[in-house]
C-alpha positions as MATLAB code, in Angstrom:
seq = 'XXXXXXXXXXXXXXXXXXXXXXXXXXXXXXXXXXXXXXXXXXXXXXXXXXXXXXXXXXXXXXXXXXXXXXXXXXXXXXXXXXXXXXXXXXXXXXXXXXXXXXXXXXXXXXXXXXXXXXXXXXXXXXXXXXXXXXXXXXXXXXXXXXXXXXXXXXXXXXXXXXXXXXXXXXXXXXXXXXXXXXXXXXXXXXXXXXXXXXXXXXXXXXXXXXXXXXXXXXXXXXXXXXXXXXXXXXXXXXXXXXXXXXXXXXXXXXXXXXXXXXXXXXXXXXXXXXXXXXXXXXXXXXXXXXXXXXXXXXXXXXXXXXXXXXXXXXXXXXXXXXXXXXXXXXXXXXXXXXXXXXXXXXXXXXXXXXXXXXXXXXXXXXXXXXXXXXXXXXXXXXXXXXXXXXXXXXXXXXXXXXXXXXXXXXXXXXXXXXXXXXXXXXXXXXXXXXXXXXXXXXXXXXXXXXXXXXXXXXXXXXXXXXXXXXXXXXXXXXXXXXXXXXXXXXXXXXXXXXXXXXXXXXXXXXXXXXXXXXXXXXXXXXXXXXXXXXXXXXXXXXXXXXXXXXXXXXXXXXXXXXXXXXXXXXXXXXXXXXXXXXXXXXXXXXXXXXXXXXXXXXXXXXXXXXXXXXXXXXXXXXXXXXXXXXXXXXXXXXXXXXXXXXXXXXXXXXXXXXXXXXXXXXXXXXXXXXXXXXXXXXXXXXXXXXXXXXXXXXXXXXXXXXXXXXXXXXXXXXXXXXXXXXXXXXXXXXXXXX';
ca = [
     -47.151  -73.956  -26.421;
     -46.781  -72.642  -22.868;
     -45.630  -75.126  -20.257;
     -47.073  -74.841  -16.734;
     -45.050  -75.980  -13.744;
     -46.825  -77.266  -10.630;
     -45.191  -76.129   -7.353;
     -46.293  -76.856   -3.816;
     -44.584  -74.709   -1.198;
     -40.922  -73.613   -1.110;
     -38.231  -76.185   -1.946;
     -34.896  -76.401   -0.081;
     -31.592  -77.907   -1.219;
     -30.902  -81.407    0.024;
     -27.599  -80.393    1.614;
     -29.339  -77.620    3.561;
     -31.954  -80.083    4.834;
     -29.214  -82.463    5.976;
     -26.762  -79.919    7.470;
     -28.626  -76.887    8.827;
     -30.741  -78.477   11.624;
     -27.685  -80.144   13.123;
     -25.657  -76.917   12.967;
     -28.479  -74.919   14.575;
     -28.534  -77.294   17.543;
     -24.772  -76.962   18.087;
     -24.799  -73.204   17.660;
     -27.741  -72.734   20.036;
     -26.137  -74.799   22.785;
     -22.763  -73.040   22.569;
     -24.380  -69.587   22.353;
     -26.441  -70.229   25.486;
     -23.330  -71.269   27.396;
     -21.456  -68.181   26.177;
     -24.307  -65.840   27.126;
     -24.594  -67.234   30.655;
     -20.824  -67.021   31.044;
     -20.845  -63.381   29.950;
     -23.650  -62.387   32.335;
     -21.905  -64.079   35.284;
     -18.708  -62.276   34.289;
     -20.442  -58.895   34.380;
     -21.680  -59.525   37.922;
     -18.166  -60.531   38.887;
     -16.840  -57.298   37.356;
     -19.106  -55.162   39.548;
     -17.987  -57.035   42.676;
     -14.296  -56.803   41.765;
     -14.627  -53.075   40.993;
     -16.212  -52.411   44.389;
     -13.493  -54.398   46.166;
     -10.674  -52.620   44.301;
     -12.180  -49.182   44.935;
     -12.718  -49.940   48.656;
      -9.158  -51.231   49.035;
      -7.700  -48.229   47.178;
      -9.777  -45.820   49.246;
      -8.556  -47.417   52.485;
      -4.907  -47.278   51.351;
      -5.165  -43.607   50.342;
      -7.025  -42.740   53.555;
      -4.368  -44.407   55.743;
      -1.559  -42.742   53.821;
      -3.130  -39.283   54.114;
      -3.724  -39.726   57.825;
      -0.155  -40.821   58.510;
       1.554  -38.506   56.021;
      -0.403  -35.358   56.876;
      -0.066  -35.955   60.617;
       3.736  -35.539   60.440;
       3.818  -31.737   59.922;
       1.187  -31.094   62.609;
       3.003  -33.392   65.083;
       6.354  -31.764   64.302;
       4.796  -28.306   64.747;
       3.450  -29.333   68.184;
       6.883  -30.652   69.286;
       8.628  -27.462   68.192;
       5.931  -25.207   69.689;
       6.193  -27.047   73.062;
       9.999  -26.730   72.988;
       9.712  -22.988   72.350;
       7.091  -22.571   75.066;
       9.296  -24.357   77.655;
      12.290  -22.284   76.634;
      14.156  -25.280   75.260;
      14.353  -23.726   71.780;
      15.497  -20.111   71.342;
      13.697  -18.538   68.326;
      15.803  -15.378   68.491;
      13.162  -12.876   69.682;
      14.479   -9.440   70.453;
      17.525   -9.527   68.234;
      19.160  -12.776   69.264;
      22.776  -13.277   68.349;
      23.884  -14.586   64.975;
      25.079  -17.782   66.680;
      21.597  -18.487   68.087;
      19.999  -17.997   64.645;
      22.546  -20.326   63.042;
      21.812  -22.901   65.763;
      18.065  -22.642   65.071;
      18.731  -23.034   61.343;
      20.791  -26.215   61.953;
      17.962  -27.512   64.186;
      15.456  -27.089   61.355;
      18.040  -28.551   58.913;
      18.249  -31.724   61.064;
      14.456  -32.031   61.146;
      14.307  -31.729   57.332;
      16.748  -34.643   57.104;
      14.619  -36.854   59.347;
      11.251  -36.114   57.667;
       9.829  -35.999   54.133;
       8.922  -32.290   54.291;
       9.433  -29.412   51.924;
       9.738  -26.568   54.423;
      10.046  -25.931   58.210;
      10.135  -22.368   59.477;
       8.914  -19.702   61.893;
       7.549  -16.209   61.358;
       7.735  -13.825   64.309;
       5.528  -10.915   65.292;
       8.598   -8.669   64.837;
       8.590   -9.423   61.085;
      11.665  -11.619   61.378;
      11.844  -15.301   60.586;
      13.954  -18.313   59.700;
      13.374  -21.629   57.950;
      14.902  -24.630   56.211;
      13.623  -25.528   52.713;
      13.925  -28.269   50.105;
      12.553  -26.302   47.150;
      13.940  -28.614   44.469;
      13.025  -31.744   46.446;
      16.696  -32.602   47.090;
      18.963  -29.772   48.323;
      18.299  -28.189   51.742;
      18.852  -24.426   52.059;
      18.413  -21.940   54.945;
      16.156  -18.847   54.633;
      16.945  -16.073   57.164;
      15.065  -12.763   57.100;
      14.734   -9.533   59.029;
      11.846   -7.072   59.200;
      13.610   -4.395   57.164;
      12.685   -4.338   53.436;
      13.863   -4.539   50.678;
      16.072   -7.600   50.151;
      15.481   -8.565   53.751;
      15.684  -12.325   53.081;
      18.906  -14.250   52.437;
      18.958  -17.850   51.165;
      22.083  -19.783   52.213;
      23.526  -22.971   50.780;
      24.539  -25.560   53.424;
      27.117  -28.291   53.801;
      26.499  -31.847   54.975;
      26.489  -30.645   58.614;
      23.880  -27.911   58.135;
      26.428  -25.052   58.258;
      25.838  -22.042   56.046;
      28.389  -21.913   53.225;
      27.395  -19.186   50.762;
      24.598  -16.788   49.820;
      22.416  -18.141   46.992;
      19.921  -15.283   46.676;
      18.452  -12.183   48.278;
      14.741  -11.375   48.005;
      11.768   -9.657   49.698;
       9.549  -11.366   52.288;
       6.806   -9.920   54.495;
       5.298  -12.201   57.151;
       2.221  -10.060   57.607;
       1.051  -10.520   53.992;
       1.356  -14.303   53.833;
      -1.599  -16.635   54.495;
       0.619  -19.231   56.229;
       1.326  -16.527   58.884;
      -1.936  -14.554   59.065;
      -4.376  -17.511   59.112;
      -3.011  -19.393   62.181;
      -2.475  -16.097   64.060;
      -6.097  -15.127   63.356;
      -7.395  -18.613   64.258;
      -5.296  -18.883   67.416;
      -4.976  -22.657   66.925;
      -3.263  -25.230   64.688;
      -4.728  -25.232   61.159;
      -3.955  -26.043   57.568;
      -3.365  -22.698   55.860;
      -4.202  -21.944   52.250;
      -2.115  -23.945   49.758;
       1.129  -22.073   49.013;
       2.313  -21.580   45.407;
       5.378  -19.980   43.882;
       7.665  -20.193   40.860;
      11.200  -20.253   42.249;
      14.484  -20.561   40.323;
      14.575  -24.197   41.457;
      11.164  -24.827   39.856;
       7.428  -24.577   40.579;
       6.441  -24.829   44.247;
       2.978  -25.907   45.463;
       2.544  -27.097   49.021;
       0.027  -27.673   51.810;
       1.134  -25.688   54.873;
       0.452  -26.920   58.452;
       0.655  -23.823   60.715;
       0.125  -23.010   64.403;
       0.805  -20.043   66.768;
       3.816  -20.175   69.119;
       4.053  -18.656   72.612;
       6.862  -18.000   75.112;
       7.077  -19.247   78.693;
       4.788  -16.418   79.801;
       2.175  -17.352   77.205;
       2.927  -14.326   75.056;
       2.427  -14.647   71.275;
       5.773  -14.904   69.508;
       4.510  -15.646   65.991;
       3.845  -18.933   64.208;
       5.589  -22.091   63.063;
       4.786  -23.992   59.832;
       5.684  -27.191   57.969;
       5.008  -27.573   54.237;
       4.341  -30.741   52.244;
       4.872  -30.561   48.479;
       1.653  -31.684   46.759;
       3.598  -33.374   43.961;
       4.691  -35.965   46.565;
       1.008  -36.833   47.024;
       0.723  -37.252   43.247;
       3.778  -39.547   43.289;
       2.141  -41.691   45.967;
      -1.168  -41.883   44.045;
       0.684  -42.960   40.908;
       2.501  -45.668   42.874;
      -0.873  -47.329   43.602;
      -1.075  -48.349   39.910;
      -4.706  -49.463   40.102;
      -4.833  -49.776   36.272;
      -3.497  -48.119   33.139;
      -6.525  -45.853   32.698;
      -7.754  -45.782   36.305;
      -7.441  -42.545   38.262;
      -7.162  -41.515   41.919;
      -7.209  -37.778   42.632;
      -7.865  -35.280   45.429;
      -9.991  -32.132   45.124;
     -10.607  -29.081   47.215;
     -14.234  -28.225   47.891;
     -14.181  -25.589   45.129;
     -13.150  -28.212   42.555;
      -9.451  -27.278   42.462;
      -7.129  -30.213   41.783;
      -4.727  -31.094   44.649;
      -3.034  -34.252   43.405;
      -3.728  -37.040   40.920;
      -2.358  -40.367   39.770;
      -2.219  -39.080   36.189;
       0.799  -37.498   34.500;
      -0.737  -34.015   34.574;
       0.453  -31.616   37.301;
      -2.171  -29.843   39.457;
      -1.129  -26.394   38.215;
      -0.310  -24.416   35.078;
       2.550  -22.020   34.339;
       1.052  -18.842   32.823;
       3.518  -16.001   32.133;
       5.960  -17.581   34.631;
       3.282  -17.591   37.337;
       1.702  -20.675   38.877;
      -2.049  -20.964   38.389;
      -4.001  -23.662   40.231;
      -5.785  -26.086   37.923;
      -9.511  -26.712   38.229;
     -10.415  -30.342   37.689;
     -13.058  -29.459   35.076;
     -10.290  -27.777   33.030;
      -7.951  -30.785   33.230;
      -6.473  -32.109   29.988;
      -7.047  -35.619   31.352;
     -10.465  -36.601   29.912;
     -11.174  -38.995   32.789;
     -10.585  -36.389   35.523;
     -12.373  -33.717   33.476;
     -15.550  -35.758   32.904;
     -15.761  -36.957   36.521;
     -15.262  -33.398   37.799;
     -17.999  -32.039   35.535;
     -20.338  -34.729   36.792;
     -19.538  -33.745   40.398;
     -19.915  -30.055   39.566;
     -23.520  -30.640   38.510;
     -24.371  -31.907   42.002;
     -22.030  -29.389   43.715;
     -18.581  -30.134   45.130;
     -19.479  -28.675   48.521;
     -22.683  -30.704   48.884;
     -20.960  -34.112   48.935;
     -20.944  -35.166   52.614;
     -20.974  -38.953   52.284;
     -19.567  -41.674   50.063;
     -21.049  -41.515   46.574;
     -20.818  -44.250   43.933;
     -21.787  -43.934   40.280;
     -20.829  -45.094   36.792;
     -19.696  -42.814   33.964;
     -19.023  -43.165   30.237;
     -15.730  -41.546   29.137;
     -14.572  -41.861   25.517;
     -16.740  -44.924   25.006;
     -15.505  -46.705   28.144;
     -17.476  -47.309   31.336;
     -15.859  -46.248   34.653;
     -16.790  -47.126   38.235;
     -16.381  -43.975   40.370;
     -16.300  -43.593   44.172;
     -16.232  -40.135   45.829;
     -15.445  -39.861   49.568;
     -15.125  -36.756   51.760;
     -11.766  -36.626   53.611;
     -11.385  -34.452   56.732;
      -9.008  -34.066   59.644;
      -9.232  -32.197   62.936;
      -7.065  -29.336   61.657;
      -9.538  -28.134   59.066;
      -8.695  -30.108   55.911;
     -11.885  -30.831   53.938;
     -11.034  -32.576   50.666;
     -12.747  -34.952   48.239;
     -11.044  -38.257   47.446;
     -12.057  -39.702   44.033;
     -11.244  -43.235   42.847;
     -12.196  -44.335   39.303;
     -11.641  -47.789   37.817;
     -12.363  -48.659   34.140;
     -14.602  -51.608   33.477;
     -12.203  -53.007   30.868;
      -9.642  -53.639   33.621;
     -11.744  -56.632   34.640;
     -13.405  -57.315   31.314;
     -10.169  -58.486   29.676;
     -10.391  -62.053   30.946;
     -14.156  -62.142   30.446;
     -13.756  -60.952   26.861;
     -11.013  -63.517   26.351;
     -13.327  -66.253   27.647;
     -16.086  -64.960   25.365;
     -13.742  -65.027   22.374;
     -12.681  -68.561   23.308;
     -16.340  -69.594   23.484;
     -17.012  -68.045   20.074;
     -13.934  -69.756   18.642;
     -15.089  -73.113   20.030;
     -18.551  -72.490   18.588;
     -17.127  -71.671   15.180;
     -14.816  -74.686   15.398;
     -17.708  -76.967   16.241;
     -19.721  -75.535   13.384;
     -16.795  -76.026   11.013;
     -16.221  -79.636   12.021;
     -19.923  -80.421   11.823;
     -20.149  -78.784    8.415;
     -17.196  -80.780    7.087;
     -18.639  -84.068    8.367;
     -22.060  -83.293    6.911;
     -20.582  -82.253    3.575;
     -18.674  -85.519    3.270;
     -21.758  -87.447    4.336;
     -24.044  -85.846    1.767;
     -21.474  -85.397   -0.994;
     -21.908  -88.809   -2.649;
     -25.705  -88.298   -2.635;
     -26.019  -84.653   -3.677;
     -23.180  -84.110   -6.173;
     -24.630  -86.179   -9.100;
     -27.970  -84.406   -8.668;
     -26.252  -80.995   -8.599;
     -24.308  -81.791  -11.784;
     -27.532  -82.693  -13.554;
     -29.194  -79.503  -12.233;
     -26.329  -77.266  -13.394;
     -26.404  -78.813  -16.862;
     -30.178  -78.242  -17.061;
     -29.779  -74.572  -16.000;
     -27.022  -74.075  -18.588;
     -29.274  -75.492  -21.323;
     -32.125  -73.235  -20.166;
     -29.823  -70.232  -20.490;
     -28.918  -71.198  -24.070;
     -25.744  -73.289  -23.702;
     -26.860  -76.550  -25.327;
     -23.445  -78.235  -25.508;
     -23.882  -80.036  -22.186;
     -22.999  -83.553  -21.049;
     -23.290  -85.062  -17.574;
     -20.739  -87.438  -16.059;
     -22.014  -90.832  -14.997;
     -21.959  -91.852  -11.347;
     -21.632  -95.062   -9.370;
     -25.333  -95.014   -8.493;
     -27.327  -97.064  -11.055;
     -30.502  -94.937  -11.042;
     -28.599  -91.664  -11.403;
     -26.424  -93.200  -14.139;
     -29.545  -94.068  -16.220;
     -30.861  -90.509  -15.738;
     -27.535  -89.034  -16.881;
     -27.499  -91.078  -20.124;
     -31.056  -89.998  -20.982;
     -30.145  -86.367  -20.354;
     -27.034  -86.552  -22.565;
     -29.084  -88.012  -25.484;
     -31.716  -85.261  -25.149;
     -29.027  -82.547  -24.990;
     -27.446  -83.805  -28.223;
     -30.734  -83.663  -30.121;
     -31.514  -80.157  -28.848;
     -28.026  -78.897  -29.721;
     -28.377  -79.941  -33.371;
     -31.821  -78.310  -33.705;
     -30.831  -75.039  -32.070;
     -27.606  -74.760  -34.101;
     -29.592  -74.658  -37.324;
     -32.029  -72.141  -35.844;
     -29.190  -69.928  -34.608;
     -27.686  -69.628  -38.091;
     -31.011  -68.457  -39.530;
     -31.386  -65.968  -36.686;
     -27.905  -64.462  -37.238;
     -28.581  -63.862  -40.924;
     -31.853  -62.106  -40.137;
     -30.248  -59.952  -37.445;
     -27.481  -58.852  -39.833;
     -30.048  -57.646  -42.383;
     -32.067  -55.827  -39.702;
     -28.932  -54.141  -38.332;
     -27.893  -52.872  -41.770;
     -31.332  -51.340  -42.363;
     -31.336  -49.792  -38.860;
     -27.966  -48.088  -39.462;
     -29.178  -46.716  -42.776;
     -32.330  -45.327  -41.143;
     -30.335  -43.741  -38.298;
     -27.950  -42.026  -40.710;
     -30.831  -40.781  -42.844;
     -32.693  -39.467  -39.794;
     -29.581  -37.707  -38.461;
     -28.911  -36.074  -41.821;
     -32.551  -35.006  -42.064;
     -32.489  -33.434  -38.576;
     -29.217  -31.626  -39.322;
     -30.505  -30.327  -42.671;
     -33.802  -29.218  -41.108;
     -31.996  -27.309  -38.328;
     -29.663  -25.648  -40.805;
     -32.564  -24.650  -43.066;
     -34.433  -23.167  -40.106;
     -31.289  -21.312  -38.968;
     -30.624  -20.013  -42.489;
     -34.243  -18.873  -42.799;
     -33.956  -17.093  -39.467;
     -30.745  -15.348  -40.545;
     -32.337  -14.397  -43.894;
     -35.409  -12.962  -42.158;
     -33.172  -11.214  -39.640;
     -31.064   -9.751  -42.471;
     -34.167   -8.408  -44.235;
     -35.490   -6.997  -40.987;
     -32.135   -5.385  -40.160;
     -31.840   -3.945  -43.672;
     -35.400   -2.574  -43.519;
     -34.874   -0.997  -40.101;
     -31.542    0.464  -41.227;
     -33.213    1.961  -44.313;
     -36.071    3.494  -42.305;
     -33.629    4.996  -39.823;
     -31.222    6.154  -42.504;
     -33.581    8.617  -44.275;
     -34.618   10.762  -41.268;
     -31.103   10.642  -39.849;
     -29.651   11.876  -43.167;
     -32.256   14.662  -43.197;
     -31.262   15.740  -39.673;
     -27.543   15.353  -40.370;
     -27.732   17.361  -43.624;
     -29.568   20.275  -42.008;
     -27.380   20.391  -38.882;
     -24.582   22.148  -40.788;
     -26.982   24.925  -41.869;
     -28.466   25.196  -38.368;
     -24.958   25.485  -36.913;
     -24.051   28.234  -39.474;
     -27.277   30.198  -38.803;
     -26.803   29.895  -35.076;
     -23.232   31.238  -35.272;
     -24.470   34.206  -37.330;
     -27.226   34.976  -34.799;
     -24.829   34.721  -31.851;
     -22.329   37.006  -33.631;
     -25.129   39.501  -34.291;
     -26.155   39.441  -30.594;
     -22.538   40.000  -29.507;
     -22.224   42.941  -31.968;
     -25.448   44.395  -30.614;
     -24.190   44.070  -27.023;
     -20.914   45.723  -28.022;
     -22.605   48.867  -29.421;
     -25.450   48.937  -26.951;
     -23.972   47.873  -23.601;
     -26.885   49.385  -21.656;
     -30.081   48.066  -23.260;
     -33.554   48.910  -22.119;
     -34.756   47.452  -18.824;
     -37.247   45.173  -20.559;
     -34.497   43.719  -22.835;
     -32.199   43.247  -19.873;
     -34.995   41.441  -17.931;
     -35.683   39.072  -20.820;
     -31.912   38.382  -21.206;
     -31.717   37.414  -17.535;
     -34.860   35.238  -17.747;
     -33.518   33.213  -20.676;
     -29.964   33.219  -19.202;
     -28.571   34.722  -22.410;
     -24.927   34.300  -21.406;
     -25.331   30.517  -20.752;
     -27.386   30.146  -23.959;
     -24.580   31.769  -26.022;
     -22.048   29.356  -24.486;
     -24.116   26.102  -24.494;
     -25.934   26.300  -27.860;
     -22.795   25.626  -30.032;
     -21.884   22.695  -27.748;
     -25.395   21.275  -28.071;
     -25.232   21.442  -31.886;
     -21.817   19.730  -31.885;
     -23.201   16.932  -29.676;
     -26.160   16.478  -32.033;
     -23.741   16.182  -34.968;
     -21.669   13.533  -33.116;
     -24.895   11.623  -32.346;
     -26.101   11.625  -35.967;
     -22.615   10.511  -37.136;
     -22.809    7.585  -34.666;
     -26.292    6.589  -35.909;
     -25.114    6.686  -39.528;
     -22.126    4.430  -38.657;
     -24.445    1.920  -36.927;
     -26.834    1.939  -39.922;
     -23.887    1.363  -42.275;
     -22.646   -1.521  -40.092;
     -26.105   -3.115  -40.097;
     -26.324   -2.871  -43.887;
     -22.781   -4.264  -44.300;
     -23.587   -7.150  -41.940;
     -26.885   -8.072  -43.645;
     -25.463   -7.562  -47.199;
     -29.066   -7.383  -48.398;
     -28.165   -4.745  -50.940;
     -25.409   -6.842  -52.586;
     -25.290   -9.989  -54.708;
     -25.114  -13.259  -52.824;
     -21.634  -14.045  -54.166;
     -19.120  -11.271  -54.868;
     -15.740   -9.844  -53.909;
     -15.788   -8.004  -50.560;
     -13.447   -6.487  -48.010;
     -13.577   -8.950  -45.096;
     -12.321   -6.225  -42.738;
     -15.573   -4.330  -43.316;
     -17.553   -7.442  -42.367;
     -15.516   -7.919  -39.179;
     -15.850   -4.226  -38.241;
     -19.603   -4.302  -38.894;
     -19.984   -7.351  -36.675;
     -17.968   -5.641  -33.900;
     -20.143   -2.529  -34.246;
     -23.303   -4.629  -33.747;
     -21.742   -6.317  -30.680;
     -20.469   -3.028  -29.240;
     -23.118   -3.109  -26.497;
     -21.582   -6.335  -25.156;
     -17.974   -5.159  -25.503;
     -18.282   -1.857  -23.654;
     -17.689   -1.499  -19.897;
     -20.421   -2.468  -17.437;
     -20.743   -1.858  -13.680;
     -19.630   -5.414  -12.919;
     -16.737   -5.639  -15.415;
     -14.423   -3.353  -17.462;
     -14.528   -3.034  -21.247;
     -13.478   -6.070  -23.301;
     -10.457   -4.993  -25.336;
     -10.497   -5.770  -29.069;
      -7.050   -5.912  -30.696;
      -7.100   -5.750  -34.494;
      -4.038   -7.064  -36.300;
      -5.221   -6.648  -39.905;
      -2.837   -7.638  -42.639;
      -2.880   -6.463  -46.274;
      -5.685   -8.606  -47.639;
      -7.195   -8.126  -51.133;
     -10.886   -8.455  -51.859;
     -12.173  -11.963  -51.196;
     -14.781  -13.769  -53.280;
     -17.296  -15.148  -50.787;
     -20.873  -15.285  -49.568;
     -20.551  -12.113  -47.538;
     -23.713  -12.494  -45.446;
     -22.904  -16.078  -44.471;
     -19.269  -15.209  -43.696;
     -20.492  -12.393  -41.437;
     -22.695  -14.956  -39.701;
     -19.557  -17.048  -38.965;
     -17.800  -13.975  -37.529;
     -20.863  -13.251  -35.383;
     -21.052  -16.828  -33.992;
     -17.347  -16.965  -33.081;
     -17.269  -13.476  -31.533;
     -20.452  -14.125  -29.493;
     -18.928  -17.356  -28.156;
     -15.717  -15.486  -27.272;
     -17.673  -12.792  -25.399;
     -19.684  -15.490  -23.546;
     -16.443  -17.232  -22.528;
     -14.903  -13.971  -21.260;
     -18.032  -13.047  -19.277;
     -18.117  -16.542  -17.722;
     -14.439  -16.206  -16.765;
     -14.988  -12.711  -15.301;
     -17.564  -14.018  -12.800;
     -14.680  -15.644  -10.871;
     -12.794  -12.369  -10.272;
     -13.333   -8.921   -8.775;
     -13.530   -5.757  -10.857;
      -9.966   -4.811   -9.871;
      -8.584   -8.261  -10.725;
     -10.240   -8.093  -14.166;
      -8.858   -4.567  -14.631;
      -5.337   -5.800  -13.807;
      -5.659   -8.687  -16.295;
      -8.193   -7.353  -18.849;
     -10.328   -9.529  -21.095;
      -9.115   -9.428  -24.704;
     -10.245  -10.532  -28.140;
      -7.522  -10.510  -30.785;
      -8.452  -10.577  -34.487;
      -5.656  -11.294  -36.967;
      -5.889  -11.466  -40.782;
      -3.210  -12.492  -43.274;
      -2.656  -14.003  -46.731;
      -1.227  -17.538  -46.998;
       0.594  -18.730  -50.120;
      -0.933  -15.837  -52.122;
      -4.145  -17.851  -52.626;
      -5.656  -18.211  -49.184;
      -6.759  -15.731  -46.525;
      -6.559  -16.627  -42.836;
      -8.711  -15.020  -40.121;
      -7.751  -15.901  -36.519;
     -10.048  -14.886  -33.627;
      -8.589  -15.569  -30.125;
      -9.745  -14.804  -26.587;
      -8.231  -15.234  -23.117;
     -11.399  -16.737  -21.575;
     -12.045  -20.046  -19.786;
     -10.949  -22.221  -22.715;
     -12.416  -25.539  -23.884;
     -11.444  -28.959  -22.550;
      -9.870  -31.531  -24.896;
     -13.004  -33.673  -24.656;
     -15.306  -30.835  -25.789;
     -12.942  -29.686  -28.581;
     -13.574  -32.975  -30.400;
     -17.341  -32.273  -30.427;
     -17.372  -28.479  -30.842;
     -18.595  -28.669  -34.474;
     -21.181  -31.422  -33.854;
     -24.839  -30.428  -34.423;
     -26.832  -29.690  -31.250;
     -23.716  -29.804  -29.046;
     -23.378  -26.891  -26.628;
     -21.690  -26.191  -23.303;
     -23.994  -23.265  -22.529;
     -26.965  -23.439  -20.105;
     -30.393  -24.485  -21.381;
     -32.078  -21.609  -23.207;
     -28.824  -19.762  -23.971;
     -27.407  -21.927  -26.742;
     -28.930  -24.133  -29.455;
     -25.804  -26.067  -30.355;
     -26.165  -25.122  -34.057;
     -24.012  -21.969  -34.292;
     -20.606  -23.646  -34.670;
     -22.042  -26.515  -36.726;
     -23.519  -24.096  -39.279;
     -20.314  -22.011  -39.220;
     -18.287  -25.146  -39.966;
     -20.592  -26.005  -42.870;
     -20.409  -22.443  -44.263;
     -16.594  -22.442  -44.240;
     -15.951  -26.011  -45.396;
     -18.839  -26.673  -47.793;
     -19.809  -23.206  -49.060;
     -16.287  -21.771  -49.300;
     -14.124  -24.913  -49.524;
     -12.053  -23.746  -46.560;
     -11.021  -24.882  -43.103;
     -12.305  -24.009  -39.616;
     -10.144  -25.226  -36.703;
     -10.312  -24.761  -32.941;
      -7.246  -24.601  -30.675;
      -7.825  -24.213  -26.950;
      -6.233  -24.781  -23.551;
      -8.572  -25.035  -20.564;
      -8.172  -22.005  -18.316;
      -6.062  -19.999  -20.832;
      -8.250  -19.238  -23.846;
      -9.450  -20.350  -27.281;
      -8.464  -19.518  -30.858;
     -10.559  -20.216  -33.989;
      -8.668  -20.128  -37.313;
     -10.624  -19.643  -40.569;
      -8.924  -20.317  -43.912;
     -10.757  -19.699  -47.201;
      -9.494  -19.244  -50.798;
      -9.210  -15.693  -52.124;
     -10.945  -16.724  -55.360;
     -13.561  -19.386  -54.680;
     -14.417  -20.015  -58.344;
     -10.777  -20.726  -59.272;
     -10.496  -23.017  -56.252;
     -13.625  -24.942  -57.267;
     -12.321  -25.383  -60.806;
      -9.071  -26.783  -59.469;
];
């Protein structure tokens, strides 16, 4: 009888009804507060980022104005002193004392200013300067106009006096931009940035240059002050706007001047300094910002530009400002600040809000659980017991509770459960007995069906082999008669041909000048070639007929259709016949060399056996060996196979004077341990669909073990090869009697 249950709508657990609405209210209120807090924090982040960028831009701008004004101011002071005659630059071959005095003057100025170089270059090709190439030690450079080695670098003491010669090198004023550019401009300018790789280290500097004149306003040359760009990088790093924030300066062609990052604004390539383009920077922040600016054009930025950029999953606020001075500098100043610099506190507040929300939910859940526990738990216990009984576990009892109504319900349930348990126990015993009988019959039917399928397959295979043997024997017989006719007459044809050729030679010997008609016919038939080629052709025909006769004999030996089913045979003949039939698969092919067959035949007497069936076993094992070798050869080139050739080794021997052992081994792919355990199972094959039936080794195993009372074993190592060992008694009838 089918029981129908009446349901109206979806039912919810009592605890859910009591707890969830309250939790939703708490969660909604806290989430709303957290969301509003987060949105206000984002607006605050944008304002803070703008303030930080503006402040950083102002600081960098003030520093550049003050720092870059020093060399131009110092140049103006020195140029005015030279023009008034207060400073002798040594024009016209001034004395050594005057040049040393000028060097000490520049040495003093280097001590009072944060410069890298102060020097003059004269129209005569001469010049003199004080340098701080390594950033610490001040040296004096003094050069004449006469190359080579016209420049001498002197070490100095703490008074600016020259102490010793450090180096000699070549210098030509007229080829240097710091000299040619101010002379051509006729006014103070910033010359092209100077680079060089000196023994003291890499040198990259901005050079402030201006022409100098004498008291009569005649051009004397130029004076320059250099500022090492790495000092600008040091200043930008000192700003420390944030760990991943960046401040950097660019030329209008996108070349990096200085940056707050650890990367230097140049590369050393083959000991030469190469300026670094910002888009090629290893710093991903500088690189991405520069590529963004390149799209709009570095030279087209003429006013402050603000934008935001994603770099490695982080958002950056970027400000780009043109920076110019009256001496021709035209740079871009870029300030970038990561959003997470300001989002740390906001994220912390958000996490705190989430933690408070989760805490409130936890506390509310605990309170609600305790509130509903004394109501819900007895009902849940009764429900779980009912579900267990529905699933088949009838041994259920429910604890009583302190609530009178629920206690009465629990007692009624326990009484019902006891009655059901007794009834179902008796039914279960009857069911187990019936299942045992059904299982026994099922196993018997499965075994019978498996044996029937195996027998049917073996019968079909045996019938196929029998039909194939008859067909092979018939074909061999039909071929054998005409071949024997041809082979028997070839000897006579060869003898007649030799007699005719000897007669022709004798005729040519006694009649060396035959008639013109005979000579024409001899040339038409190419008599000389015919005399030479005809014996070779007959020999080839004889070799061919011998080969056909051997193949016919091998086919007849393999089929054994002309012999009794059970008799004594030479197993070596059966093996050789099988190899002859498989010769087309053993010989060399374009894609692989010949498969070598090594025969290690022992002295084996005639063996009583079912010759045709034993040949079938040899055929199955050898075909599998050839398949394994061909599969292995697909992994290697022709030369690799030639260096390590494929081999099949066949070994025969007598064991204990009563048994013969035939071992067939190959060096193919081998068989895994898992497959070796199933190799003789019916219908099991490792070959692709359509290439193997899975019955060859099963039938072979049955032929050896059941028909001949022998053993067939497989030994294999994956990747190294496989060996099948056949053992059968020499005299099967004696073995069966024993």
